[in-house]
Coordinates of C-alpha atoms and ligand atoms in Angstrom, one line a residue:
M20 CA 0.0 0.0 0.0
T21 CA 1.4 3.4 -0.9
R22 CA 1.7 6.0 1.8
L23 CA -0.9 8.2 0.0
Y24 CA -3.3 5.3 0.0
R25 CA -2.8 4.8 3.7
Y26 CA -3.3 8.5 4.3
A27 CA -6.5 8.4 2.3
I28 CA -7.8 5.5 4.3
S29 CA -7.0 7.2 7.6
V30 CA -8.8 10.3 6.5
F31 CA -11.9 8.2 5.7
A32 CA -11.6 6.6 9.1
L33 CA -11.8 10.0 10.7
F34 CA -15.0 10.7 8.9
A35 CA -16.4 7.3 9.8
L36 CA -15.6 7.4 13.5
G37 CA -18.7 8.2 15.3
S38 CA -20.2 5.7 17.7
W39 CA -23.0 3.4 16.8
G40 CA -23.7 4.8 13.4
F41 CA -26.5 7.3 13.4
F42 CA -29.0 4.7 12.3
A43 CA -28.2 2.3 15.2
H44 CA -28.1 5.1 17.7
R45 CA -31.6 6.1 16.7
I46 CA -33.1 2.7 17.3
S47 CA -32.5 2.5 21.0
P48 CA -34.8 5.3 22.3
Q49 CA -37.7 3.8 20.5
L50 CA -37.2 0.3 21.9
A51 CA -36.3 1.7 25.3
T52 CA -39.7 3.5 25.4
Y53 CA -41.5 0.2 25.0
Y54 CA -39.7 -1.2 28.1
L55 CA -40.8 1.6 30.4
P56 CA -43.5 1.4 33.0
K57 CA -47.0 2.8 32.3
K58 CA -46.3 6.0 34.3
M59 CA -43.4 6.9 32.1
Q60 CA -44.2 5.4 28.7
P61 CA -46.8 8.0 27.3
F62 CA -44.4 10.9 28.1
F63 CA -41.5 9.3 26.3
F64 CA -43.7 8.1 23.5
A65 CA -45.1 11.6 23.0
N66 CA -41.6 12.9 22.6
L67 CA -40.1 10.0 20.8
D68 CA -39.3 11.7 17.5
K69 CA -37.3 14.3 19.4
L70 CA -35.4 11.7 21.4
V71 CA -34.7 9.7 18.2
Y72 CA -33.4 12.8 16.5
D73 CA -31.4 14.1 19.4
S74 CA -29.8 10.7 20.3
V75 CA -27.0 11.4 17.8
R76 CA -26.4 15.0 18.9
P77 CA -23.3 14.3 21.0
D78 CA -21.7 12.9 17.9
V79 CA -22.6 16.0 15.9
R80 CA -21.2 18.1 18.8
R81 CA -17.8 16.6 18.2
N82 CA -17.5 18.7 15.1
T83 CA -17.6 21.9 17.1
D84 CA -16.6 21.1 20.6
P85 CA -13.0 19.9 21.1
K86 CA -13.8 18.6 24.6
E87 CA -16.5 16.2 23.2
A88 CA -14.6 13.4 21.5
P89 CA -13.1 11.6 24.6
R90 CA -16.5 11.3 26.2
H91 CA -17.5 8.6 23.7
F92 CA -14.8 6.0 24.4
I93 CA -12.3 4.5 26.8
D94 CA -9.1 2.9 25.5
F95 CA -8.8 0.3 28.2
E96 CA -5.5 -1.3 27.0
V97 CA -3.6 1.9 27.6
F98 CA -4.3 1.5 31.3
G99 CA -2.6 -1.9 31.5
D100 CA -3.7 -5.5 31.6
S101 CA -7.3 -6.2 32.5
A102 CA -7.8 -2.4 33.1
A103 CA -11.5 -2.7 32.6
W104 CA -11.6 -4.8 35.8
K105 CA -8.9 -3.0 37.7
M106 CA -9.4 0.8 37.1
P107 CA -11.0 2.8 39.9
E108 CA -14.6 3.3 39.0
K109 CA -15.1 6.7 40.5
W110 CA -13.6 9.8 38.8
E111 CA -12.0 11.1 42.1
D112 CA -10.2 7.7 42.6
A113 CA -9.2 7.5 38.9
T114 CA -7.7 10.9 38.9
R115 CA -5.7 9.9 42.0
K116 CA -4.2 7.0 40.1
Y117 CA -3.8 8.6 36.6
P118 CA -3.2 12.2 35.5
A119 CA -6.4 13.8 34.4
D120 CA -4.7 14.6 31.0
T121 CA -4.2 10.9 30.4
L122 CA -7.9 10.2 31.2
Y123 CA -9.0 12.9 28.9
K124 CA -6.8 11.6 26.1
Y125 CA -7.8 8.0 26.4
G126 CA -11.5 8.5 27.1
T127 CA -13.9 9.4 29.8
L128 CA -17.0 7.5 28.7
P129 CA -17.9 5.8 32.1
W130 CA -17.8 9.1 33.9
R131 CA -19.7 10.9 31.2
V132 CA -22.6 8.4 31.6
Q133 CA -22.6 9.0 35.4
E134 CA -22.6 12.7 34.9
M135 CA -25.5 12.6 32.4
Q136 CA -27.6 10.3 34.6
L137 CA -27.2 12.6 37.5
K138 CA -28.3 15.5 35.3
L139 CA -31.3 13.5 34.1
T140 CA -32.3 12.7 37.7
E141 CA -32.1 16.4 38.5
A142 CA -34.2 17.3 35.4
F143 CA -36.9 14.8 36.6
R144 CA -36.7 16.3 40.0
Q145 CA -37.3 19.8 38.6
Q146 CA -40.0 18.4 36.3
Q147 CA -38.6 20.4 33.4
K148 CA -39.7 18.9 30.2
D149 CA -36.9 20.3 27.9
S150 CA -34.2 19.2 30.3
I151 CA -35.6 15.8 30.8
L152 CA -35.7 15.2 27.0
Y153 CA -32.3 16.7 26.6
Y154 CA -30.6 14.5 29.2
A155 CA -32.6 11.4 28.3
A156 CA -31.1 11.7 24.8
E157 CA -27.6 12.3 26.2
V158 CA -27.9 9.2 28.5
C159 CA -29.2 7.2 25.5
H160 CA -26.2 8.2 23.4
Y161 CA -23.4 7.5 25.8
V162 CA -25.0 4.3 27.1
G163 CA -25.1 3.3 23.4
D164 CA -21.4 4.0 22.9
A165 CA -20.6 1.8 25.9
H166 CA -22.1 -1.2 24.0
V167 CA -19.8 -0.8 21.0
P168 CA -16.7 -3.0 21.5
L169 CA -14.4 -0.7 19.5
H170 CA -15.3 2.2 21.8
T171 CA -13.4 0.3 24.5
S172 CA -10.2 -0.3 22.6
Y173 CA -7.1 1.6 21.8
N174 CA -7.1 -0.2 18.4
Y175 CA -10.4 1.5 17.8
D176 CA -10.3 1.3 14.0
G177 CA -8.0 -1.6 13.5
Q178 CA -5.2 0.9 12.8
L179 CA -2.7 -1.3 14.7
T180 CA -3.6 -4.5 12.9
N181 CA -4.2 -3.4 9.3
Q182 CA -7.9 -3.6 9.7
R183 CA -8.8 0.1 9.1
G184 CA -12.4 0.8 8.6
I185 CA -13.6 -2.0 10.9
H186 CA -15.1 0.6 13.2
A187 CA -17.7 1.8 10.7
L188 CA -18.0 -1.7 9.4
W189 CA -19.2 -3.1 12.7
E190 CA -21.3 -0.3 14.0
S191 CA -22.7 1.3 10.9
M192 CA -22.5 -1.0 7.9
L193 CA -23.7 -4.2 9.6
P194 CA -26.8 -2.8 11.2
E195 CA -27.7 -1.0 8.0
L196 CA -27.3 -4.2 6.0
D197 CA -29.0 -6.6 8.4
I198 CA -31.7 -4.5 10.0
A199 CA -34.5 -6.5 8.2
E200 CA -33.3 -9.7 9.8
Y201 CA -33.0 -8.3 13.4
R202 CA -35.3 -9.4 16.1
L203 CA -36.2 -6.1 17.7
N204 CA -39.2 -7.5 19.7
H205 CA -37.2 -8.8 22.6
K206 CA -39.2 -8.2 25.9
H207 CA -37.7 -6.3 28.7
K208 CA -39.1 -4.3 31.7
A209 CA -37.0 -1.4 32.8
R210 CA -35.1 -2.4 36.0
Y211 CA -33.9 -0.3 38.8
I212 CA -30.1 0.1 38.9
T213 CA -28.9 0.2 42.5
D214 CA -25.5 1.6 41.7
P215 CA -25.5 3.5 38.3
Q216 CA -21.8 4.4 38.5
H217 CA -20.8 0.7 39.0
H218 CA -23.4 -0.5 36.4
I219 CA -21.8 1.3 33.5
W220 CA -18.5 -0.4 34.3
E221 CA -20.2 -3.8 34.2
I222 CA -21.6 -2.9 30.8
L223 CA -18.2 -1.8 29.6
R224 CA -16.6 -5.0 30.8
N225 CA -19.2 -7.1 28.9
T226 CA -18.6 -5.0 25.8
H227 CA -14.8 -5.1 26.1
V228 CA -14.6 -8.9 26.1
L229 CA -16.0 -8.8 22.6
V230 CA -13.1 -6.8 21.2
Q231 CA -10.8 -9.8 20.4
G232 CA -13.6 -11.5 18.4
V233 CA -14.4 -8.4 16.5
F234 CA -10.8 -8.4 15.1
A235 CA -10.4 -12.2 14.9
E236 CA -13.5 -12.7 12.8
E237 CA -12.5 -10.0 10.4
R238 CA -9.2 -11.8 9.8
K239 CA -11.0 -15.2 9.4
A240 CA -13.5 -13.6 6.9
S241 CA -10.5 -12.1 5.0
E242 CA -8.9 -15.5 4.5
S243 CA -11.3 -16.5 1.8
I244 CA -12.0 -13.1 0.3
P245 CA -9.3 -11.4 -1.8
D246 CA -8.6 -7.7 -1.4
S247 CA -10.2 -6.9 -4.7
V248 CA -13.5 -8.2 -3.4
K249 CA -13.0 -7.2 0.2
Y250 CA -12.6 -3.5 -0.5
R251 CA -14.0 -0.9 -2.9
T252 CA -12.3 2.4 -3.6
Q253 CA -14.0 5.6 -4.1
I254 CA -12.5 8.9 -5.2
R255 CA -13.7 11.9 -3.3
N256 CA -12.2 15.3 -3.7
G257 CA -9.4 13.8 -5.7
K258 CA -8.5 11.3 -3.0
N259 CA -8.9 7.5 -2.8
Y260 CA -11.1 6.2 0.0
Q261 CA -11.2 2.6 0.8
Y262 CA -14.3 0.9 2.1
Y263 CA -15.3 -2.6 3.0
T264 CA -17.7 -4.1 0.4
P265 CA -21.2 -5.4 1.2
V266 CA -19.9 -8.8 0.1
F267 CA -17.3 -8.8 2.8
A268 CA -19.6 -7.2 5.3
R269 CA -22.1 -10.1 4.8
S270 CA -19.4 -12.7 5.3
Y271 CA -18.2 -10.9 8.4
S272 CA -21.7 -10.5 9.8
K273 CA -22.3 -14.2 9.5
R274 CA -19.2 -14.9 11.5
L275 CA -20.3 -12.5 14.2
A276 CA -23.7 -14.3 14.3
D277 CA -26.1 -12.1 16.3
E278 CA -23.5 -10.0 18.1
V279 CA -24.4 -6.6 16.6
Q280 CA -28.2 -7.2 17.1
H281 CA -27.5 -8.4 20.7
Q282 CA -25.6 -5.2 21.5
L283 CA -28.2 -3.1 19.9
V284 CA -31.0 -4.6 22.0
A285 CA -28.8 -4.6 25.1
T286 CA -28.3 -0.9 24.5
A287 CA -32.0 -0.2 24.5
E288 CA -32.5 -2.3 27.7
A289 CA -29.8 -0.4 29.5
V290 CA -31.2 2.9 28.3
S291 CA -34.6 2.1 29.7
D292 CA -33.0 0.9 33.0
Y293 CA -31.1 4.2 33.3
W294 CA -34.1 6.4 32.4
Y295 CA -36.3 4.5 34.9
T296 CA -33.6 4.7 37.6
C297 CA -33.3 8.4 37.2
W298 CA -37.0 8.8 37.4
V299 CA -37.3 6.7 40.6
N300 CA -34.3 8.5 42.2
A301 CA -36.0 11.8 41.5
G302 CA -39.1 10.7 43.5
K303 CA -41.2 9.3 40.6
P304 CA -42.6 12.7 39.4
D305 CA -45.9 12.7 37.7
L306 CA -45.0 13.0 34.0
S307 CA -48.6 13.3 32.9
A308 CA -48.7 16.6 34.8
I309 CA -45.8 17.8 32.6
Q310 CA -47.5 16.6 29.4
A311 CA -51.0 15.0 29.5
P312 CA -51.2 12.2 27.0
S313 CA -54.2 12.5 24.6
E314 CA -56.4 9.6 23.6
S315 CA -55.0 9.5 20.1
L316 CA -51.5 9.3 21.5
R317 CA -52.5 6.3 23.6
A318 CA -54.1 4.7 20.5
D319 CA -50.9 5.3 18.5
L320 CA -48.8 3.8 21.2
K321 CA -50.9 0.7 21.4
K322 CA -50.8 0.3 17.6
E323 CA -47.0 0.7 17.5
K324 CA -46.4 -1.7 20.4
K325 CA -48.5 -4.3 18.6
A326 CA -46.3 -4.0 15.5
W327 CA -43.2 -4.1 17.7
R328 CA -44.3 -7.3 19.5
K329 CA -44.7 -8.9 16.1
N330 CA -41.3 -7.5 15.0
E331 CA -43.0 -5.6 12.2
L332 CA -41.7 -2.1 13.0
L333 CA -39.6 -1.9 9.9
A334 CA -42.1 -3.7 7.6
K335 CA -44.9 -1.3 8.7
G336 CA -42.8 1.8 8.3
L337 CA -42.8 2.4 12.0
L338 CA -39.1 2.2 12.7
R339 CA -38.3 5.9 13.5
A340 CA -34.6 5.5 12.9
R341 CA -35.3 4.7 9.3
K342 CA -37.7 7.6 8.9
G343 CA -35.2 10.0 10.6
E344 CA -32.3 9.2 8.3
R345 CA -30.7 12.2 6.8
Ligands
LIG11 ZN1 -20.8 8.6 20.4

């Protein structure tokens, strides 16, 4: 590979690096709403389009706010062997062990989730609709990032193992390609999280154990697929950009079995658990006093949940992530 080619690929990688692709990020608020108790569900349902739309805002913010990027990941390997299990979970303890600069450089995702869930709790307490929706979308985004294996690794785009582009392949291309086959009707009831700070670490550990497989399966899929089929090149602004092809993505997806779907559903479950926990910790404010649900809203919710239970959201044009694509 020429140096220019490598450069072009790395530029593409920069563009591609978000977090769950926009599409996947936008699925979790919708599913999470279905898992909520009756006292919360109509409020979230009434504002679902906004939550879906805003669930990617933290990624958009990266373009304008230099402080934003490290909030979306944590490069565990940098902090030593089994760091995901050994690092201090609280920010105060972590900053005693590592310089704050190092933490900001290699990612602050677990602490960002903690910060946002406290803000959401406070918003519920104040019963301020705009703040509730704002922080519910923020929690949704960062909890989503915590379910993406490559958001927990220093080798976040395969740049150390000649697997550049794997980040967007796993989190954007695969869900886009496979969505019609996903089972999105998994049942879950929002659960109370006793220790939200500790809980995000548990989630990150479960995510981090997937990292090795994410790379290994790419290598195995590559054994039977030549580079000419594996990649396609596109010229943009006079530069070559290299992407994985759908043919390769399908082969890779088969090897991963239901990993991406599982992480997507696990994201939605965790989001509902966090939303619910914040609401409980705020003293279970009456959300119908903030926004009274109309009869037609209740009817729409019922109809949508019926389609969801049959896993027909996509087929019936009710998957909001699909509608909200830009
Ligand atoms: Zn993100």
